[in-house]
Structure formats: structure tokens, C-alpha cells
PDB file of C-alpha atoms and ligand atoms in Angstrom:
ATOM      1  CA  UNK A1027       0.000   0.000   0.000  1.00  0.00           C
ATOM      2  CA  UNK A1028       2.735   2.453   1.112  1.00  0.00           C
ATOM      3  CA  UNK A1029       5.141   1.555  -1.688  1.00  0.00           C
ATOM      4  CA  UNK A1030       1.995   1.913  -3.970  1.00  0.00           C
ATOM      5  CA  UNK A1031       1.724   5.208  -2.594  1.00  0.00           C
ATOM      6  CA  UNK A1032       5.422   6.165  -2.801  1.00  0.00           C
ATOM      7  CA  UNK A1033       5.566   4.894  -6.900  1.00  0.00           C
ATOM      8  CA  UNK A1034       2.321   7.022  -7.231  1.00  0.00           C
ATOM      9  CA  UNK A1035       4.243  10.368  -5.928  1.00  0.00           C
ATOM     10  CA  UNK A1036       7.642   9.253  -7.593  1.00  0.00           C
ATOM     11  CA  UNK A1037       5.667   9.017 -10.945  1.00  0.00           C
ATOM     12  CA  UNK A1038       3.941  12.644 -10.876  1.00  0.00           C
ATOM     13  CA  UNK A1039       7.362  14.062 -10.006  1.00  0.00           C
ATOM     14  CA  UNK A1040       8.898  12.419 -13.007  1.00  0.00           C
ATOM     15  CA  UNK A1041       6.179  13.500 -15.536  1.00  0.00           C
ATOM     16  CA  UNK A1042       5.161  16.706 -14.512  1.00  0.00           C
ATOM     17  CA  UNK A1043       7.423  19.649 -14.450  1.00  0.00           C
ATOM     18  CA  UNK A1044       6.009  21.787 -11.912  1.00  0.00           C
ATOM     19  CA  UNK A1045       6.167  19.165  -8.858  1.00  0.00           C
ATOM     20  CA  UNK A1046       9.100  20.052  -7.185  1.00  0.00           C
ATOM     21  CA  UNK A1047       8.854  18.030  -3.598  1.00  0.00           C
ATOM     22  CA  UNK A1048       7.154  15.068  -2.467  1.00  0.00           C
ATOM     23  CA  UNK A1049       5.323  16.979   0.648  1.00  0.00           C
ATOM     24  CA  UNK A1050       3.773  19.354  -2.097  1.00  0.00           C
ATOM     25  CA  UNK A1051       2.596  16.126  -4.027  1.00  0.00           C
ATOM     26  CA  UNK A1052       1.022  14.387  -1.728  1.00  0.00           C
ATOM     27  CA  UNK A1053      -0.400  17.616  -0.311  1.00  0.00           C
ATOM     28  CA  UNK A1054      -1.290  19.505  -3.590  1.00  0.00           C
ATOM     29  CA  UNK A1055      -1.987  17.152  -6.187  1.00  0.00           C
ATOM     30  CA  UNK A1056      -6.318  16.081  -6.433  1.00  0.00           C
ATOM     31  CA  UNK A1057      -5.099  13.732  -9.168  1.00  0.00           C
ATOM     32  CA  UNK A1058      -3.095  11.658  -6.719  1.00  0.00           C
ATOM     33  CA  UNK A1059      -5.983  11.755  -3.860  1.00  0.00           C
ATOM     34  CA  UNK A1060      -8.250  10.561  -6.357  1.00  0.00           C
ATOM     35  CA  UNK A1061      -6.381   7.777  -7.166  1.00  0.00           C
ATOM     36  CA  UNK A1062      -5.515   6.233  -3.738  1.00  0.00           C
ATOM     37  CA  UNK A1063      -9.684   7.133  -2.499  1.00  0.00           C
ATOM     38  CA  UNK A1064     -11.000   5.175  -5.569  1.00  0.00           C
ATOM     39  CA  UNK A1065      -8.632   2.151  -4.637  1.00  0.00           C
ATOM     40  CA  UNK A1066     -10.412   1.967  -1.504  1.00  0.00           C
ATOM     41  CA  UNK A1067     -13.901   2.565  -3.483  1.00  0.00           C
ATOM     42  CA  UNK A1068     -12.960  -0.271  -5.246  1.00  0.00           C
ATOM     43  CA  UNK A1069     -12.337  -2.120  -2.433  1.00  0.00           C
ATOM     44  CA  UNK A1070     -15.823  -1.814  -1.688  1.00  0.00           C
ATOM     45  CA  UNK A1071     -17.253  -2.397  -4.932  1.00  0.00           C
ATOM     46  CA  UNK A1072     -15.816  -5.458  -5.522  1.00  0.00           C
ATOM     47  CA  UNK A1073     -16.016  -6.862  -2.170  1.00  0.00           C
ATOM     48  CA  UNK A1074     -19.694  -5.841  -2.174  1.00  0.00           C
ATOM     49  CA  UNK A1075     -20.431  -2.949  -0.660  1.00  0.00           C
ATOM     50  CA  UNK A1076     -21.919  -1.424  -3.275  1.00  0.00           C
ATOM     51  CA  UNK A1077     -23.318   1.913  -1.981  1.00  0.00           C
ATOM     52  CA  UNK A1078     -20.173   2.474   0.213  1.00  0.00           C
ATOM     53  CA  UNK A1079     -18.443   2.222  -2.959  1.00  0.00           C
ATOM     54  CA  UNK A1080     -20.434   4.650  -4.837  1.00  0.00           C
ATOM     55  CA  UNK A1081     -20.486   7.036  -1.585  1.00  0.00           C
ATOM     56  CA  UNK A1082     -16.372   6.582  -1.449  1.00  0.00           C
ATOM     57  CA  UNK A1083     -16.455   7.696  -5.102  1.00  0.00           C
ATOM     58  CA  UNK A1084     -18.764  10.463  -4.692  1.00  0.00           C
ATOM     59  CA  UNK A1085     -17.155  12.131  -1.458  1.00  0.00           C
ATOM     60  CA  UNK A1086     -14.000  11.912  -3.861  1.00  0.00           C
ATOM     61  CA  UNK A1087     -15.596  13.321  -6.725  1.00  0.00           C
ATOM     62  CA  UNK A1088     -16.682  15.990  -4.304  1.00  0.00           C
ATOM     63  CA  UNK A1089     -13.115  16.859  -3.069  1.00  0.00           C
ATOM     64  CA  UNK A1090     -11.346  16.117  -6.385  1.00  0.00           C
ATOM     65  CA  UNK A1091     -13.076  17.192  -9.435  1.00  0.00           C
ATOM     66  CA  UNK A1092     -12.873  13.932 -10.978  1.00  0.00           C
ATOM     67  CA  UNK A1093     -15.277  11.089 -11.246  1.00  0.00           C
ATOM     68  CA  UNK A1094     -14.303   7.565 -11.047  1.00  0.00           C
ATOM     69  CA  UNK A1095     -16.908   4.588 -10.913  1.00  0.00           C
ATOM     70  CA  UNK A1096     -16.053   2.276  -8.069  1.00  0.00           C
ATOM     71  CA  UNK A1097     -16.064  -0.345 -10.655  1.00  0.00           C
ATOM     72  CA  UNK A1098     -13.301   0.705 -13.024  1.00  0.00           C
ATOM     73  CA  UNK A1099      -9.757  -0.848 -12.966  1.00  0.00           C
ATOM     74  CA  UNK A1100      -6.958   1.317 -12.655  1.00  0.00           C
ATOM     75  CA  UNK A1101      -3.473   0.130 -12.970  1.00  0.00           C
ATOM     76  CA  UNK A1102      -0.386   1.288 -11.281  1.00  0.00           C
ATOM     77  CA  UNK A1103       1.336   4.624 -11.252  1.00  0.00           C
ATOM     78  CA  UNK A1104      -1.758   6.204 -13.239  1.00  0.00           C
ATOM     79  CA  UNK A1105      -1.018  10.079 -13.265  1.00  0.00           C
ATOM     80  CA  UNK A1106      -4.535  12.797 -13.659  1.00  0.00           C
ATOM     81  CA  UNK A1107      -3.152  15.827 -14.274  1.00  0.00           C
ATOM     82  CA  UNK A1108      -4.934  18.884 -13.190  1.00  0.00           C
ATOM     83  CA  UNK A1109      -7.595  16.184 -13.874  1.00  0.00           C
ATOM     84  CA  UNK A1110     -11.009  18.615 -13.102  1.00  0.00           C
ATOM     85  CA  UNK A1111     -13.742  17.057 -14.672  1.00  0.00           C
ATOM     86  CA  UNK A1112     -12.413  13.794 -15.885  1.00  0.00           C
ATOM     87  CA  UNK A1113     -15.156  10.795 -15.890  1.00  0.00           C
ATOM     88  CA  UNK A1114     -13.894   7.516 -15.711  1.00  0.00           C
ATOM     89  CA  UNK A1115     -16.671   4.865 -16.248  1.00  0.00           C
ATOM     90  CA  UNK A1116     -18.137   1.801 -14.832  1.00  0.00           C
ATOM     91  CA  UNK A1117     -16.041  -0.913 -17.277  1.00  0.00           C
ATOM     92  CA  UNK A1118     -13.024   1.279 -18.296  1.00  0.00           C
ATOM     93  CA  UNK A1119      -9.633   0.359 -17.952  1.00  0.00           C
ATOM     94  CA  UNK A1120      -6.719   2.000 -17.316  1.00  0.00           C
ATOM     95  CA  UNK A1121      -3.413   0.283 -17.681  1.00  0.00           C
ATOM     96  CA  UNK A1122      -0.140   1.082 -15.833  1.00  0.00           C
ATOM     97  CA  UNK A1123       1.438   4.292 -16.464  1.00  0.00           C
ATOM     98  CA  UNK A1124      -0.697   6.406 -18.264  1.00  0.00           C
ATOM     99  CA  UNK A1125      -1.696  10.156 -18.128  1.00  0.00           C
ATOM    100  CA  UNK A1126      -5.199  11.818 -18.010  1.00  0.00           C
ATOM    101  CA  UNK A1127      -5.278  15.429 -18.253  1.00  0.00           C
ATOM    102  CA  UNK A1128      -8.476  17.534 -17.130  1.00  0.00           C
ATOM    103  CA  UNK A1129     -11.807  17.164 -18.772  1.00  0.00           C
ATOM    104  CA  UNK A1130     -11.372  13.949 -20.180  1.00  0.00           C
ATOM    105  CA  UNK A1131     -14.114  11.191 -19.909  1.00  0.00           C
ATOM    106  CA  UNK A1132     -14.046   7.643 -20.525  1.00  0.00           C
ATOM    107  CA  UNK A1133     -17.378   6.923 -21.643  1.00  0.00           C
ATOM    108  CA  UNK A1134     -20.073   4.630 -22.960  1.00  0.00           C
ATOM    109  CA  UNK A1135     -22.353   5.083 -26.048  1.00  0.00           C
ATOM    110  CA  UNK A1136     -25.065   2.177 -25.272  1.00  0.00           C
ATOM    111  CA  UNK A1137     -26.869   2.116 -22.086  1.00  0.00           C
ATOM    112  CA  UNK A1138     -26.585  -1.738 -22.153  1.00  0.00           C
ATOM    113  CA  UNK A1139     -26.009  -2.991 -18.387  1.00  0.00           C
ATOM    114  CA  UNK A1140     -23.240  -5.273 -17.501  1.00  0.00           C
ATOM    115  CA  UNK A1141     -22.146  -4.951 -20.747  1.00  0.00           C
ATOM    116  CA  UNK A1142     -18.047  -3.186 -21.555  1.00  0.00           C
ATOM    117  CA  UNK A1143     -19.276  -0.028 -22.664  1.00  0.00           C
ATOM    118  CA  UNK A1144     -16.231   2.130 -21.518  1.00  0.00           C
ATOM    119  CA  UNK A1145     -13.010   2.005 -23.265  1.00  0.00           C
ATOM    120  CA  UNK A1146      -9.439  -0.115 -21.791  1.00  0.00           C
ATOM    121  CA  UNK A1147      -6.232   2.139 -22.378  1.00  0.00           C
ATOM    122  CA  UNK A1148      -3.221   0.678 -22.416  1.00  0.00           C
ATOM    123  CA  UNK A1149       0.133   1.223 -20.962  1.00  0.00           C
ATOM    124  CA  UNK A1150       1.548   4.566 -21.217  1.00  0.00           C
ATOM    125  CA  UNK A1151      -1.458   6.364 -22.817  1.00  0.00           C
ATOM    126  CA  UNK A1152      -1.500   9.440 -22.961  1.00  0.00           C
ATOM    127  CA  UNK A1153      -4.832  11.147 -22.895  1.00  0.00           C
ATOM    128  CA  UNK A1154      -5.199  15.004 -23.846  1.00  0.00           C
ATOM    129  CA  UNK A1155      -6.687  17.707 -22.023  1.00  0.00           C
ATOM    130  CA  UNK A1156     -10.226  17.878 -22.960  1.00  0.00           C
ATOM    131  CA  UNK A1157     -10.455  14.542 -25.166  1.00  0.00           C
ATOM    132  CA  UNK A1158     -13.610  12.066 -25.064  1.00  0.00           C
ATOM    133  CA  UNK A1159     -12.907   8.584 -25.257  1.00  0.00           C
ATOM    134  CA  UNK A1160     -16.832   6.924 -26.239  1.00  0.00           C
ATOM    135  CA  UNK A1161     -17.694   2.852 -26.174  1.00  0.00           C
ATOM    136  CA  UNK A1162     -15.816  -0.064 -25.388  1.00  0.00           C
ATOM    137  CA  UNK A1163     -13.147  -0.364 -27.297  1.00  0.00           C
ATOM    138  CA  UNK A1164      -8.951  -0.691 -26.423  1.00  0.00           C
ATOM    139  CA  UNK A1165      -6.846   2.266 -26.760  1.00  0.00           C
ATOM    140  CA  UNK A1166      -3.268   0.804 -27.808  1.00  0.00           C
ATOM    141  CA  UNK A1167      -0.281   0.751 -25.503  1.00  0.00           C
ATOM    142  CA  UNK A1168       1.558   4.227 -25.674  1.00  0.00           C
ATOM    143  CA  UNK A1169      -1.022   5.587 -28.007  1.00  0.00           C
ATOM    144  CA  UNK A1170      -1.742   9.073 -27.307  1.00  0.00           C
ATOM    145  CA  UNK A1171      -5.351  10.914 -28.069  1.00  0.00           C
ATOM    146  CA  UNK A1172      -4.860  14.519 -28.419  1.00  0.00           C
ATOM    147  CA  UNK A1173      -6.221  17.528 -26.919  1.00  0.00           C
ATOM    148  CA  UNK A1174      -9.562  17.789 -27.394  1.00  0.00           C
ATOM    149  CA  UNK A1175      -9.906  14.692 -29.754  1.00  0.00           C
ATOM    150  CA  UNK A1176     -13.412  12.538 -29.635  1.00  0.00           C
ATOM    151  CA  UNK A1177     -12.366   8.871 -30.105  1.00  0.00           C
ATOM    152  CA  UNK A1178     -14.922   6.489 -30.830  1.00  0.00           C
ATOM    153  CA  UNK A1179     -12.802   3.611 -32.674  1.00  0.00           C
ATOM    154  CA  UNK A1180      -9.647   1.906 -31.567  1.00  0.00           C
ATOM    155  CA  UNK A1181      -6.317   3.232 -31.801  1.00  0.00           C
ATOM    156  CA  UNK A1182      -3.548   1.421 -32.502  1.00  0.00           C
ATOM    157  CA  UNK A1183      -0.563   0.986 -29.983  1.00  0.00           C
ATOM    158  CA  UNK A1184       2.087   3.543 -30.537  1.00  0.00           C
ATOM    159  CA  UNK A1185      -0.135   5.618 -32.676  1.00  0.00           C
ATOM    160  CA  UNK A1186      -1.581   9.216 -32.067  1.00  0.00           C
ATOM    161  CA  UNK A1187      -5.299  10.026 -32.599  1.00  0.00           C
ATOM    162  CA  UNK A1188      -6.699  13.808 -32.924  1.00  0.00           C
ATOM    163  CA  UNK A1189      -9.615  15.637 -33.882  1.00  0.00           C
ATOM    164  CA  UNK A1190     -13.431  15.209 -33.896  1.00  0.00           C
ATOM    165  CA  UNK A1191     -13.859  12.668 -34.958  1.00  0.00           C
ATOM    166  CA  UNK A1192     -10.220  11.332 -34.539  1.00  0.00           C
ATOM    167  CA  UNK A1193      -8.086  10.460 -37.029  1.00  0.00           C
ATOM    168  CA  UNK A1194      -4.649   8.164 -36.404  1.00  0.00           C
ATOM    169  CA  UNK A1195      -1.942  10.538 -38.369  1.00  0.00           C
ATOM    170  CA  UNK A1196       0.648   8.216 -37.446  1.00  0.00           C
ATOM    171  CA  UNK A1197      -0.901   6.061 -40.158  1.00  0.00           C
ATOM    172  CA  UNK A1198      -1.222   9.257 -42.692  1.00  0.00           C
ATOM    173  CA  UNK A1199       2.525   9.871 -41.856  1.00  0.00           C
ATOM    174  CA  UNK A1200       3.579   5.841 -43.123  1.00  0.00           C
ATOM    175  CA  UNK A1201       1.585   6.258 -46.272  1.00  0.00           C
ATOM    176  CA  UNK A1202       3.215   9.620 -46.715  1.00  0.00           C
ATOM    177  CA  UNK A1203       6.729   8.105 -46.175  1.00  0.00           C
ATOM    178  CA  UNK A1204       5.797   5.122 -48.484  1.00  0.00           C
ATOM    179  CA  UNK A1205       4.692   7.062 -51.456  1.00  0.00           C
ATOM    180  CA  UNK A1206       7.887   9.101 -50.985  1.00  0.00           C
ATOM    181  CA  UNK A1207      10.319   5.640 -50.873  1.00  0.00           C
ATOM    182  CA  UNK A1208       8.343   4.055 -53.900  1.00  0.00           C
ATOM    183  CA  UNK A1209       8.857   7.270 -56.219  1.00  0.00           C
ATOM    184  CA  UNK A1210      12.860   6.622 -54.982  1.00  0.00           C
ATOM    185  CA  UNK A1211      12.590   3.163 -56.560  1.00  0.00           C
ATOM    186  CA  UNK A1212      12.292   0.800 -53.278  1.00  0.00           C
ATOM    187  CA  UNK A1213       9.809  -0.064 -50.410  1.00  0.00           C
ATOM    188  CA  UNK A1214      10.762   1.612 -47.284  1.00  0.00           C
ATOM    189  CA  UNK A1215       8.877  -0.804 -45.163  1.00  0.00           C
ATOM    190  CA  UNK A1216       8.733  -3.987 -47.455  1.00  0.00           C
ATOM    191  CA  UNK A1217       6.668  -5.984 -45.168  1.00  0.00           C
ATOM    192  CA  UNK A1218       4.196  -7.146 -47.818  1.00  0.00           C
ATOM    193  CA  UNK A1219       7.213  -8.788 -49.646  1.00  0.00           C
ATOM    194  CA  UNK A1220       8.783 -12.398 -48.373  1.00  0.00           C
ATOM    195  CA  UNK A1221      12.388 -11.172 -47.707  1.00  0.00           C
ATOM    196  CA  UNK A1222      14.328  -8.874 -46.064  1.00  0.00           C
ATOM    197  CA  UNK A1223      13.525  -5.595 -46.706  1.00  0.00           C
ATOM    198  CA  UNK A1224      16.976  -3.903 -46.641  1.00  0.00           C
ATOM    199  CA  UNK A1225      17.844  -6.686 -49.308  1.00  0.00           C
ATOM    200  CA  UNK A1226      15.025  -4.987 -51.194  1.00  0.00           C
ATOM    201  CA  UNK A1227      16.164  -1.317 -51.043  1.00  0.00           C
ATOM    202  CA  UNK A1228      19.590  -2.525 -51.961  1.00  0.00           C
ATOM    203  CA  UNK A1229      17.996  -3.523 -55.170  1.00  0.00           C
ATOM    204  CA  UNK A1230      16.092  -1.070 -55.675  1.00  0.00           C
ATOM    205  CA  UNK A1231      19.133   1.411 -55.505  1.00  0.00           C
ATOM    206  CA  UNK A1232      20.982  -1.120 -57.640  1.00  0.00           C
ATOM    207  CA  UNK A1233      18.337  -1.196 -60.462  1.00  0.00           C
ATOM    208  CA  UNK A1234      17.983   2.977 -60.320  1.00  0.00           C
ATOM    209  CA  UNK A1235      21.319   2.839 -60.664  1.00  0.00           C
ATOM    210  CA  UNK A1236      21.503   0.573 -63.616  1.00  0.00           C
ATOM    211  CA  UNK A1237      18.832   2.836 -65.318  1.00  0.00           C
ATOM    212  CA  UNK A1238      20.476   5.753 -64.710  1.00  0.00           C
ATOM    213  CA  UNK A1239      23.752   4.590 -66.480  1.00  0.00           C
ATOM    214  CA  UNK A1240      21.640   2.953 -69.378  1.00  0.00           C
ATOM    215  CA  UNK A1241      20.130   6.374 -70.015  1.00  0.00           C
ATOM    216  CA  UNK A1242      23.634   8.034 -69.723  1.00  0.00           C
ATOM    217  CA  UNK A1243      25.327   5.971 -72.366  1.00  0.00           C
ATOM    218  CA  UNK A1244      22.135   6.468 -74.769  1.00  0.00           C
ATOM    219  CA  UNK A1245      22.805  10.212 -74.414  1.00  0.00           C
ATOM    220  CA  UNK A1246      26.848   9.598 -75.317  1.00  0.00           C
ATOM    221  CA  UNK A1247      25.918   7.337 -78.230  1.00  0.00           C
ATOM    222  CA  UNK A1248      23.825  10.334 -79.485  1.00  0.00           C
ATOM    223  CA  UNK A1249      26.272  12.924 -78.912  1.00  0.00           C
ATOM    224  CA  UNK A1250      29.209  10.259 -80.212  1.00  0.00           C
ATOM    225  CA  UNK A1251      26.791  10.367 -83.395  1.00  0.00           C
ATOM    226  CA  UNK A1252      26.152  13.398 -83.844  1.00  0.00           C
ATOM    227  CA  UNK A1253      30.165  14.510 -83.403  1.00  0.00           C
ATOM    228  CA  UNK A1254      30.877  11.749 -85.934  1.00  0.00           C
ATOM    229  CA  UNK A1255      28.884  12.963 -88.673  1.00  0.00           C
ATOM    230  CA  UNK A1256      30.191  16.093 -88.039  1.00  0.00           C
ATOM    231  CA  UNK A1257      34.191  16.080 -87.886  1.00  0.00           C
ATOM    232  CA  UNK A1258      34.499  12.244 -88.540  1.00  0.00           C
ATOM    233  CA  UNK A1259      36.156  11.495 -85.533  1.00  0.00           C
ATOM    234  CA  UNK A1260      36.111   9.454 -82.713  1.00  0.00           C
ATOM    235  CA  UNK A1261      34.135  10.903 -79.610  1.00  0.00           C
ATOM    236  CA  UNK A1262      36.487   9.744 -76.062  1.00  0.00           C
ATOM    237  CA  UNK A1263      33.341   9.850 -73.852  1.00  0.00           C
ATOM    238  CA  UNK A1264      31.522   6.928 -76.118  1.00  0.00           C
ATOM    239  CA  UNK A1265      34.451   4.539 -74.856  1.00  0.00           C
ATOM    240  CA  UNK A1266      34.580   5.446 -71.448  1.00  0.00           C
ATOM    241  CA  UNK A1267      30.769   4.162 -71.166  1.00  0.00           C
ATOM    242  CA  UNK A1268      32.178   0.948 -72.090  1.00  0.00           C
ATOM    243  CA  UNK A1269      35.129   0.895 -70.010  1.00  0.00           C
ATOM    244  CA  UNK A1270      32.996   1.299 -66.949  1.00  0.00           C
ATOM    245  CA  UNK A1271      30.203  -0.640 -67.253  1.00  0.00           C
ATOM    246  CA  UNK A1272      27.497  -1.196 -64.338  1.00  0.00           C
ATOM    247  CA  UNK A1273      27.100  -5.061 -63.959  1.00  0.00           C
ATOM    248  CA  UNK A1274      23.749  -4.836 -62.181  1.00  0.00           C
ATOM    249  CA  UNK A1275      22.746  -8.353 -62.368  1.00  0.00           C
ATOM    250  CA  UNK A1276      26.021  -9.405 -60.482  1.00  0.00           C
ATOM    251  CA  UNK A1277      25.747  -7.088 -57.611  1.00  0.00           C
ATOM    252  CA  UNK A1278      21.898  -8.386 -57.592  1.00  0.00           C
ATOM    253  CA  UNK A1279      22.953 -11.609 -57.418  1.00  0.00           C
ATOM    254  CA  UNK A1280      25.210 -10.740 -54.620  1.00  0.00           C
ATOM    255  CA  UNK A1281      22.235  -8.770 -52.194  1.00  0.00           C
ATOM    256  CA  UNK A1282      20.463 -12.015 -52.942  1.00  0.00           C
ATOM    257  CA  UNK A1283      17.807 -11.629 -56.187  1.00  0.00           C
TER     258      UNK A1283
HETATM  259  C1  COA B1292      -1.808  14.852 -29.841  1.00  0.00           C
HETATM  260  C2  COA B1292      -0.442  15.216 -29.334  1.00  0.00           C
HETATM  261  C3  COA B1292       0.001  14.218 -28.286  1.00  0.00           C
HETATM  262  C4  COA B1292       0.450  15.153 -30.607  1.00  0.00           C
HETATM  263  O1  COA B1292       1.774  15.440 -30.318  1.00  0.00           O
HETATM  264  P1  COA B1292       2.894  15.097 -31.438  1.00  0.00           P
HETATM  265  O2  COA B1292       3.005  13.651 -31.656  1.00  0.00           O
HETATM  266  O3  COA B1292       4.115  15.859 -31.021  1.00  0.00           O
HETATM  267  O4  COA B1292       2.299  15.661 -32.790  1.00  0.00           O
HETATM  268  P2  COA B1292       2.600  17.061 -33.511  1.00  0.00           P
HETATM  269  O5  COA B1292       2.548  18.178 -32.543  1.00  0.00           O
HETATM  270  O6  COA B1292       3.817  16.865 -34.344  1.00  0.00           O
HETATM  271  O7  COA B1292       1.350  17.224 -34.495  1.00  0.00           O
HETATM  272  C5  COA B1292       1.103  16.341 -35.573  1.00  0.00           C
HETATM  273  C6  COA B1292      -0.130  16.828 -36.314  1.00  0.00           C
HETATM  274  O8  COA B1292      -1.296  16.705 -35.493  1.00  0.00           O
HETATM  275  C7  COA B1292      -1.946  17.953 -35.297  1.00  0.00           C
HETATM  276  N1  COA B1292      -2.407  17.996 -33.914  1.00  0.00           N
HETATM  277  C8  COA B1292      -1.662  17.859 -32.787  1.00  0.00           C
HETATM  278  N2  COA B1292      -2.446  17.931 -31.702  1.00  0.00           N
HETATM  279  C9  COA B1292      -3.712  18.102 -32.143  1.00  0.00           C
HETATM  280  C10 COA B1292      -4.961  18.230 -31.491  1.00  0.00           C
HETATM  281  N3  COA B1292      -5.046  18.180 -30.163  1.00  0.00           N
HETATM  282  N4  COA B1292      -6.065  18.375 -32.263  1.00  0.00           N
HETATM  283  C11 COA B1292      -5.968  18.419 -33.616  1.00  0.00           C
HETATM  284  N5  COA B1292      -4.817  18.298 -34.294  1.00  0.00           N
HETATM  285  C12 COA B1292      -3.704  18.139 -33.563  1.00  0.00           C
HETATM  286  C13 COA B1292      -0.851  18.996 -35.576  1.00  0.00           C
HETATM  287  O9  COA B1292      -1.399  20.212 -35.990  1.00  0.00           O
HETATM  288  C14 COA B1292      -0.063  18.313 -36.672  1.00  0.00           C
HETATM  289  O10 COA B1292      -0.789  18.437 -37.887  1.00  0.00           O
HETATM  290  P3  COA B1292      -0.007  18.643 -39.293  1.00  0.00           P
HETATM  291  O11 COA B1292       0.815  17.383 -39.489  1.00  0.00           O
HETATM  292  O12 COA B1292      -1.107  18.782 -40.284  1.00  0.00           O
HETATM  293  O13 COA B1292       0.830  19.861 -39.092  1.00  0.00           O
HETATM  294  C15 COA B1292      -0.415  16.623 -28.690  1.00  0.00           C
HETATM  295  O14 COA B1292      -0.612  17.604 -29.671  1.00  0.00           O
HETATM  296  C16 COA B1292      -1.503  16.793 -27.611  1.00  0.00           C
HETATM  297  O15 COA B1292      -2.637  17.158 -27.897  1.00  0.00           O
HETATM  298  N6  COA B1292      -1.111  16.504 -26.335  1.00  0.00           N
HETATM  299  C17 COA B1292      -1.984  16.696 -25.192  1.00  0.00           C
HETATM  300  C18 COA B1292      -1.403  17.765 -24.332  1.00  0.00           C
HETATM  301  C19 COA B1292      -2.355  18.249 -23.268  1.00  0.00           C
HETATM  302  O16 COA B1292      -3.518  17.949 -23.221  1.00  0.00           O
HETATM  303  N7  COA B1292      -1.803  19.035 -22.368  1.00  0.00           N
HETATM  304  C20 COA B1292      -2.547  19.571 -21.266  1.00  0.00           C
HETATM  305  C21 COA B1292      -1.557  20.216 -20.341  1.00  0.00           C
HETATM  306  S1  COA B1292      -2.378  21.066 -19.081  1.00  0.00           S
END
């Protein structure tokens, strides 16, 4: 319980700037007083005592700001910044390490009972100021929902959603970067192929490469022409193009085609 406690304070001082002593966290902070009153309102709730549960939560909500059912499950060194009106629902979940910021809710959008109508976050979300997380769904671990944002889908882990309704622009960002790496001739990813991918972009330089020379000695063979039937002399340039030429099928061969 104590050690609980003691990760809970540790945690705020790591992620918020402005804490600058344990005595003014566990005096100042409603975020952190919420969290250790609803473990005991959970307490209840699971153990039975329903009302007491409800009341716990209430008398919280009442010194706090925030609003968490008895029944949701809140993981370990869970941070509510500033945290006024946040509204945590009956079946959400929030996993370790994660970070609410004021005004959020976790919410339902069906009025089904028993049902999992509010969302599960997973470790390390972040959760903007503002931002309205609606239905049952997971939020991915270390996802982060902007300021603001009204999520009513799933988010991926690792990705960022913003915007009413949200949008996941870590996604837009990998098509972005994939449309860029095809026009360059390779895959940048090259998952949807069977082998390894750097093997791939190695080819794929090796055949722009090839092209590129191919073109280049078609220009010299025109220019070697044109000289010719001009002065009727040899043109240097036309033999260097065969001196060095670019044995692209070998150094395929070599990457592994
Ligand atoms: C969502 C968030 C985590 C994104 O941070 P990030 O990964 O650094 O992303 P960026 O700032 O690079 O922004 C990426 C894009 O998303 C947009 N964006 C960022 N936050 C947004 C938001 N809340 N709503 C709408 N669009 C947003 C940016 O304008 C940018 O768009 P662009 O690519 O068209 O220019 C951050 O903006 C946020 O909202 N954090 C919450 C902070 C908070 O609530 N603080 C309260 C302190 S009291």
C-alpha cells in the first residue's frame, strides 16, 4: 500500500514539471488523492459494498473534481493531471502508467447494463486535455489521443489520434513516407514482400542505378553520333561508357535476387 503510494508520488514528479517536492505532491496534487480514495472505493465495490463504494467515489468526486466509478480498474502509477472534470466509467480500464489530463471522460455510447461499454487504455497512454474517449473499445499501448480529440474507434498501440472525430496521423505519416520511398525506386517498409527488406532497397538502388547509367550511355551514343557525322572522328566519352560498365545483375545476385 505504502510503496503503492510512494511509486504514485515518484511518478507525478517524473512527468510533470512543476512538482518540485514530495510533501507538495502528496499535499497539492487532487489527481493523486483521487487515485488512492478510488482504490479503496474499489475495495468496496468489488467486495460488495456497493453503496459504500459509490459514496467513497462520490465524497471523492466531491473533493477532487474527478469522477471515477467504483467499478473501473486502474493500474499502477496512473497520473490525472490537473484532472477537473475527468469521468472515468463503470467498465473502463486504465493500464499502468498512463496520463489523463483535465476534462477527459471515458465513456459509454449504449446504455446496455453489464455490458463493456467504456473504453481499456493501455500502458503509457497518454490522454489530452479535454479529449472524449466513447464505447468499449482498447486504446493501444503508448497511443496518445490529443487535446480535445473525440475517439470512438480503436487506436492502434504507438499511434496518435486527434480531432473530432479522430483520425490516427501516425498512419497518414507511413503512407506519406511510403509514397515518398516508392517514387525513390524501393519499399521503405517492405513488409508485404517475403524477404528482407533492406535486401530490397539494396535492389532497388541497384536497379535505379543501372537505369540511370543505361540512359547516360544512350545520351553519349547520341552525342558520339552526332560529333561523328560532323568532324568524322572518334568521340572519347563513347568509350569510357564501355570501359565502366554497371554489372547490375552481379551485384543483384550478390544482395540475394
Ligand atoms: C496529440 C499530441 C500528443 C500530438 O503530439 P505530437 O506527436 O508531437 O504531434 P505534432 O505536434 O507533431 O502534431 C502532428 C499533427 O497533429 C496535429 N495535432 C496535434 N495535436 C492536435 C490536437 N489536439 N487536435 C488536432 N490536431 C492536432 C498537428 O497540428 C499536426 O498536424 P499537421 O501534421 O497537419 O501539421 C499533442 O498535440 C496533444 O494534444 N497533447 C496533449 C497535451 C495536453 O492535453 N496538455 C494539457 C496540459 S495542461
Amino acid at each position: 500500500m505504502l510503496s503503492r503510494i510512494r511509486s504514485d508520488i515518484q511518478c507525478i514528479l517524473e512527468r510533470d514539471p512543476a512538482a518540485r517536492s514530495t510533501w507538495e505532491v502528496l499535499t497539492c496534487y487532487p489527481g493523486l488523492h483521487a487515485v488512492i480514495l478510488h482504490r479503496l472505493a474499489h475495495a468496496c465495490w468489488t467486495h460488495g459494498l456497493k453503496w459504500l463504494g459509490r459514496f467513497v467515489s462520490h465524497i471523492t468526486r466531491f473533493l477532487t473534481g474527478i469522477e471515477i466509478h467504483p467499478g473501473a480498474t486502474i493500474g499502477n502509477r496512473v497520473f490525472f493531471d490537473h484532472a477537473m472534470g475527468v469521468v472515468v466509467g463503470e467498465t473502463a480500464e486504465i493500464g499502468d502508467d498512463c496520463t489523463i489530463y483535465q476534462g477527459v471522460t471515458l465513456g459509454g455510447t449504449s446504455l446496455y447494463k453489464g455490458a463493456k461499454r467504456h473504453p481499456t487504455l493501455g500502458r503509457g497512454v497518454v490522454v489530452g486535455a479535454g479529449a472524449q474517449v466513447l464505447g468499449g473499445f482498447t486504446v493501444g499501448d503508448g497511443a496518445k489521443v490529443g487535446s480535445n480529440a473525440v475517439v470512438t474507434k480503436p487506436v492502434p498501440a504507438g499511434a496518435t489520434a486527434v480531432g473530432n472525430p479522430a483520425r490516427i496521423i501516425q498512419a497518414e505519416l507511413d503512407v506519406k513516407r511510403e509514397e515518398a520511398a516508392s517514387k525513390m525506386g524501393f519499399s521503405a517498409y517492405g513488409v508485404t514482400q517475403s524477404d528482407d527488406p533492406l535486401s530490397q532497397a539494396m535492389r532497388g538502388l541497384i536497379d535505379n542505378a543501372s537505369s540511370h547509367e543505361h540512359q547516360i550511355a544512350m545520351l553519349w551514343k547520341a552525342i558520339d553520333t552526332l560529333q561523328a557525322s560532323r568532324d568524322k572522328t572518334n568521340c572519347v566519352p563513347g568509350d569510357a561508357t564501355l570501359a565502366e560498365h554497371f554489372e547490375a545483375d552481379k551485384l543483384n545476385q550478390l544482395v540475394g535476387k
